[in-house]
């Protein structure tokens, strides 16, 4: 049966440390690129939603409702004059 030697243990630790630093080094250079890409994608989605909302509002203002046309076509009725406005004051 083979026993683990000190040399193979040190070699394993060296490989683990090397992989750790390689990931750290790669992440240091890739993180800004990935974050920039994510932010631009979120910004693009926000702009699309904003534009869709504005288009929807423009369509609603260009196409008046049938009910609002009926209200505009009606002649306003004369209101009855009830009388003067009386301002009552509180008595202590």
PDB file of C-alpha atoms in Angstrom:
ATOM      1  CA  UNK A   1       0.000   0.000   0.000  1.00  0.00           C
ATOM      2  CA  UNK A   2       1.342   3.407  -0.953  1.00  0.00           C
ATOM      3  CA  UNK A   3       1.525   6.066   1.669  1.00  0.00           C
ATOM      4  CA  UNK A   4       1.139   9.768   0.958  1.00  0.00           C
ATOM      5  CA  UNK A   5       4.501  11.411   0.979  1.00  0.00           C
ATOM      6  CA  UNK A   6       5.334  14.896   2.111  1.00  0.00           C
ATOM      7  CA  UNK A   7       6.317  15.795  -1.444  1.00  0.00           C
ATOM      8  CA  UNK A   8       2.870  14.912  -2.891  1.00  0.00           C
ATOM      9  CA  UNK A   9       1.157  16.794  -0.040  1.00  0.00           C
ATOM     10  CA  UNK A  10       3.168  19.954  -0.774  1.00  0.00           C
ATOM     11  CA  UNK A  11       2.473  19.544  -4.487  1.00  0.00           C
ATOM     12  CA  UNK A  12      -1.296  19.324  -3.786  1.00  0.00           C
ATOM     13  CA  UNK A  13      -1.230  22.421  -1.555  1.00  0.00           C
ATOM     14  CA  UNK A  14       0.749  24.294  -4.233  1.00  0.00           C
ATOM     15  CA  UNK A  15      -1.824  23.373  -6.913  1.00  0.00           C
ATOM     16  CA  UNK A  16      -4.721  24.484  -4.694  1.00  0.00           C
ATOM     17  CA  UNK A  17      -3.048  27.838  -3.961  1.00  0.00           C
ATOM     18  CA  UNK A  18      -2.156  28.288  -7.635  1.00  0.00           C
ATOM     19  CA  UNK A  19      -5.751  27.625  -8.740  1.00  0.00           C
ATOM     20  CA  UNK A  20      -7.036  30.022  -6.063  1.00  0.00           C
ATOM     21  CA  UNK A  21      -4.784  32.847  -7.262  1.00  0.00           C
ATOM     22  CA  UNK A  22      -5.584  32.150 -10.918  1.00  0.00           C
ATOM     23  CA  UNK A  23      -9.311  32.466 -10.184  1.00  0.00           C
ATOM     24  CA  UNK A  24      -8.693  35.632  -8.225  1.00  0.00           C
ATOM     25  CA  UNK A  25      -6.587  37.108 -11.021  1.00  0.00           C
ATOM     26  CA  UNK A  26      -9.131  36.157 -13.690  1.00  0.00           C
ATOM     27  CA  UNK A  27     -12.018  37.533 -11.632  1.00  0.00           C
ATOM     28  CA  UNK A  28     -10.176  40.828 -11.125  1.00  0.00           C
ATOM     29  CA  UNK A  29     -10.080  41.370 -14.892  1.00  0.00           C
ATOM     30  CA  UNK A  30     -13.404  39.790 -15.847  1.00  0.00           C
ATOM     31  CA  UNK A  31     -15.580  41.310 -13.112  1.00  0.00           C
ATOM     32  CA  UNK A  32     -15.645  44.868 -14.538  1.00  0.00           C
ATOM     33  CA  UNK A  33     -16.522  43.529 -17.988  1.00  0.00           C
ATOM     34  CA  UNK A  34     -19.300  41.313 -16.614  1.00  0.00           C
ATOM     35  CA  UNK A  35     -20.701  44.101 -14.430  1.00  0.00           C
ATOM     36  CA  UNK A  36     -20.655  46.556 -17.329  1.00  0.00           C
ATOM     37  CA  UNK A  37     -22.510  44.068 -19.497  1.00  0.00           C
ATOM     38  CA  UNK A  38     -25.104  43.398 -16.778  1.00  0.00           C
ATOM     39  CA  UNK A  39     -25.684  47.118 -16.157  1.00  0.00           C
ATOM     40  CA  UNK A  40     -26.078  47.838 -19.864  1.00  0.00           C
ATOM     41  CA  UNK A  41     -28.600  45.006 -20.191  1.00  0.00           C
ATOM     42  CA  UNK A  42     -30.650  46.324 -17.260  1.00  0.00           C
ATOM     43  CA  UNK A  43     -30.466  49.844 -18.696  1.00  0.00           C
ATOM     44  CA  UNK A  44     -31.628  48.590 -22.093  1.00  0.00           C
ATOM     45  CA  UNK A  45     -34.591  46.776 -20.535  1.00  0.00           C
ATOM     46  CA  UNK A  46     -35.514  49.915 -18.585  1.00  0.00           C
ATOM     47  CA  UNK A  47     -35.416  52.036 -21.741  1.00  0.00           C
ATOM     48  CA  UNK A  48     -37.614  49.536 -23.600  1.00  0.00           C
ATOM     49  CA  UNK A  49     -40.181  49.578 -20.797  1.00  0.00           C
ATOM     50  CA  UNK A  50     -40.116  53.377 -20.646  1.00  0.00           C
ATOM     51  CA  UNK A  51     -40.567  53.667 -24.393  1.00  0.00           C
ATOM     52  CA  UNK A  52     -43.442  51.168 -24.365  1.00  0.00           C
ATOM     53  CA  UNK A  53     -45.116  53.146 -21.571  1.00  0.00           C
ATOM     54  CA  UNK A  54     -44.736  56.423 -23.494  1.00  0.00           C
ATOM     55  CA  UNK A  55     -46.093  54.848 -26.682  1.00  0.00           C
ATOM     56  CA  UNK A  56     -49.077  53.522 -24.758  1.00  0.00           C
ATOM     57  CA  UNK A  57     -49.790  56.967 -23.294  1.00  0.00           C
ATOM     58  CA  UNK A  58     -49.468  58.604 -26.730  1.00  0.00           C
ATOM     59  CA  UNK A  59     -51.951  56.160 -28.232  1.00  0.00           C
ATOM     60  CA  UNK A  60     -54.434  56.824 -25.445  1.00  0.00           C
ATOM     61  CA  UNK A  61     -54.248  60.594 -25.932  1.00  0.00           C
ATOM     62  CA  UNK A  62     -54.621  60.299 -29.709  1.00  0.00           C
ATOM     63  CA  UNK A  63     -57.683  58.046 -29.502  1.00  0.00           C
ATOM     64  CA  UNK A  64     -60.297  59.799 -27.374  1.00  0.00           C
ATOM     65  CA  UNK A  65     -62.753  57.651 -25.486  1.00  0.00           C
ATOM     66  CA  UNK A  66     -66.292  57.315 -26.743  1.00  0.00           C
ATOM     67  CA  UNK A  67     -67.639  58.339 -23.351  1.00  0.00           C
ATOM     68  CA  UNK A  68     -65.601  61.542 -23.283  1.00  0.00           C
ATOM     69  CA  UNK A  69     -66.906  62.452 -26.749  1.00  0.00           C
ATOM     70  CA  UNK A  70     -70.468  62.003 -25.520  1.00  0.00           C
ATOM     71  CA  UNK A  71     -69.811  64.225 -22.528  1.00  0.00           C
ATOM     72  CA  UNK A  72     -68.339  66.951 -24.728  1.00  0.00           C
ATOM     73  CA  UNK A  73     -71.274  66.837 -27.142  1.00  0.00           C
ATOM     74  CA  UNK A  74     -73.894  67.296 -24.414  1.00  0.00           C
ATOM     75  CA  UNK A  75     -74.995  70.816 -23.700  1.00  0.00           C
ATOM     76  CA  UNK A  76     -74.349  71.636 -20.073  1.00  0.00           C
ATOM     77  CA  UNK A  77     -77.525  72.134 -18.065  1.00  0.00           C
ATOM     78  CA  UNK A  78     -78.095  75.341 -16.223  1.00  0.00           C
ATOM     79  CA  UNK A  79     -77.729  74.919 -12.517  1.00  0.00           C
ATOM     80  CA  UNK A  80     -80.346  76.240 -10.194  1.00  0.00           C
ATOM     81  CA  UNK A  81     -79.248  79.092  -8.043  1.00  0.00           C
ATOM     82  CA  UNK A  82     -80.047  78.103  -4.523  1.00  0.00           C
ATOM     83  CA  UNK A  83     -79.165  81.277  -2.738  1.00  0.00           C
ATOM     84  CA  UNK A  84     -76.374  82.950  -0.898  1.00  0.00           C
ATOM     85  CA  UNK A  85     -73.604  81.147   0.873  1.00  0.00           C
ATOM     86  CA  UNK A  86     -73.802  81.660   4.612  1.00  0.00           C
ATOM     87  CA  UNK A  87     -70.678  81.230   6.676  1.00  0.00           C
ATOM     88  CA  UNK A  88     -71.615  80.127  10.164  1.00  0.00           C
ATOM     89  CA  UNK A  89     -69.274  80.887  13.021  1.00  0.00           C
ATOM     90  CA  UNK A  90     -68.916  78.739  16.089  1.00  0.00           C
ATOM     91  CA  UNK A  91     -70.159  80.160  19.347  1.00  0.00           C
ATOM     92  CA  UNK A  92     -68.149  79.236  22.426  1.00  0.00           C
TER      93      UNK A  92
END
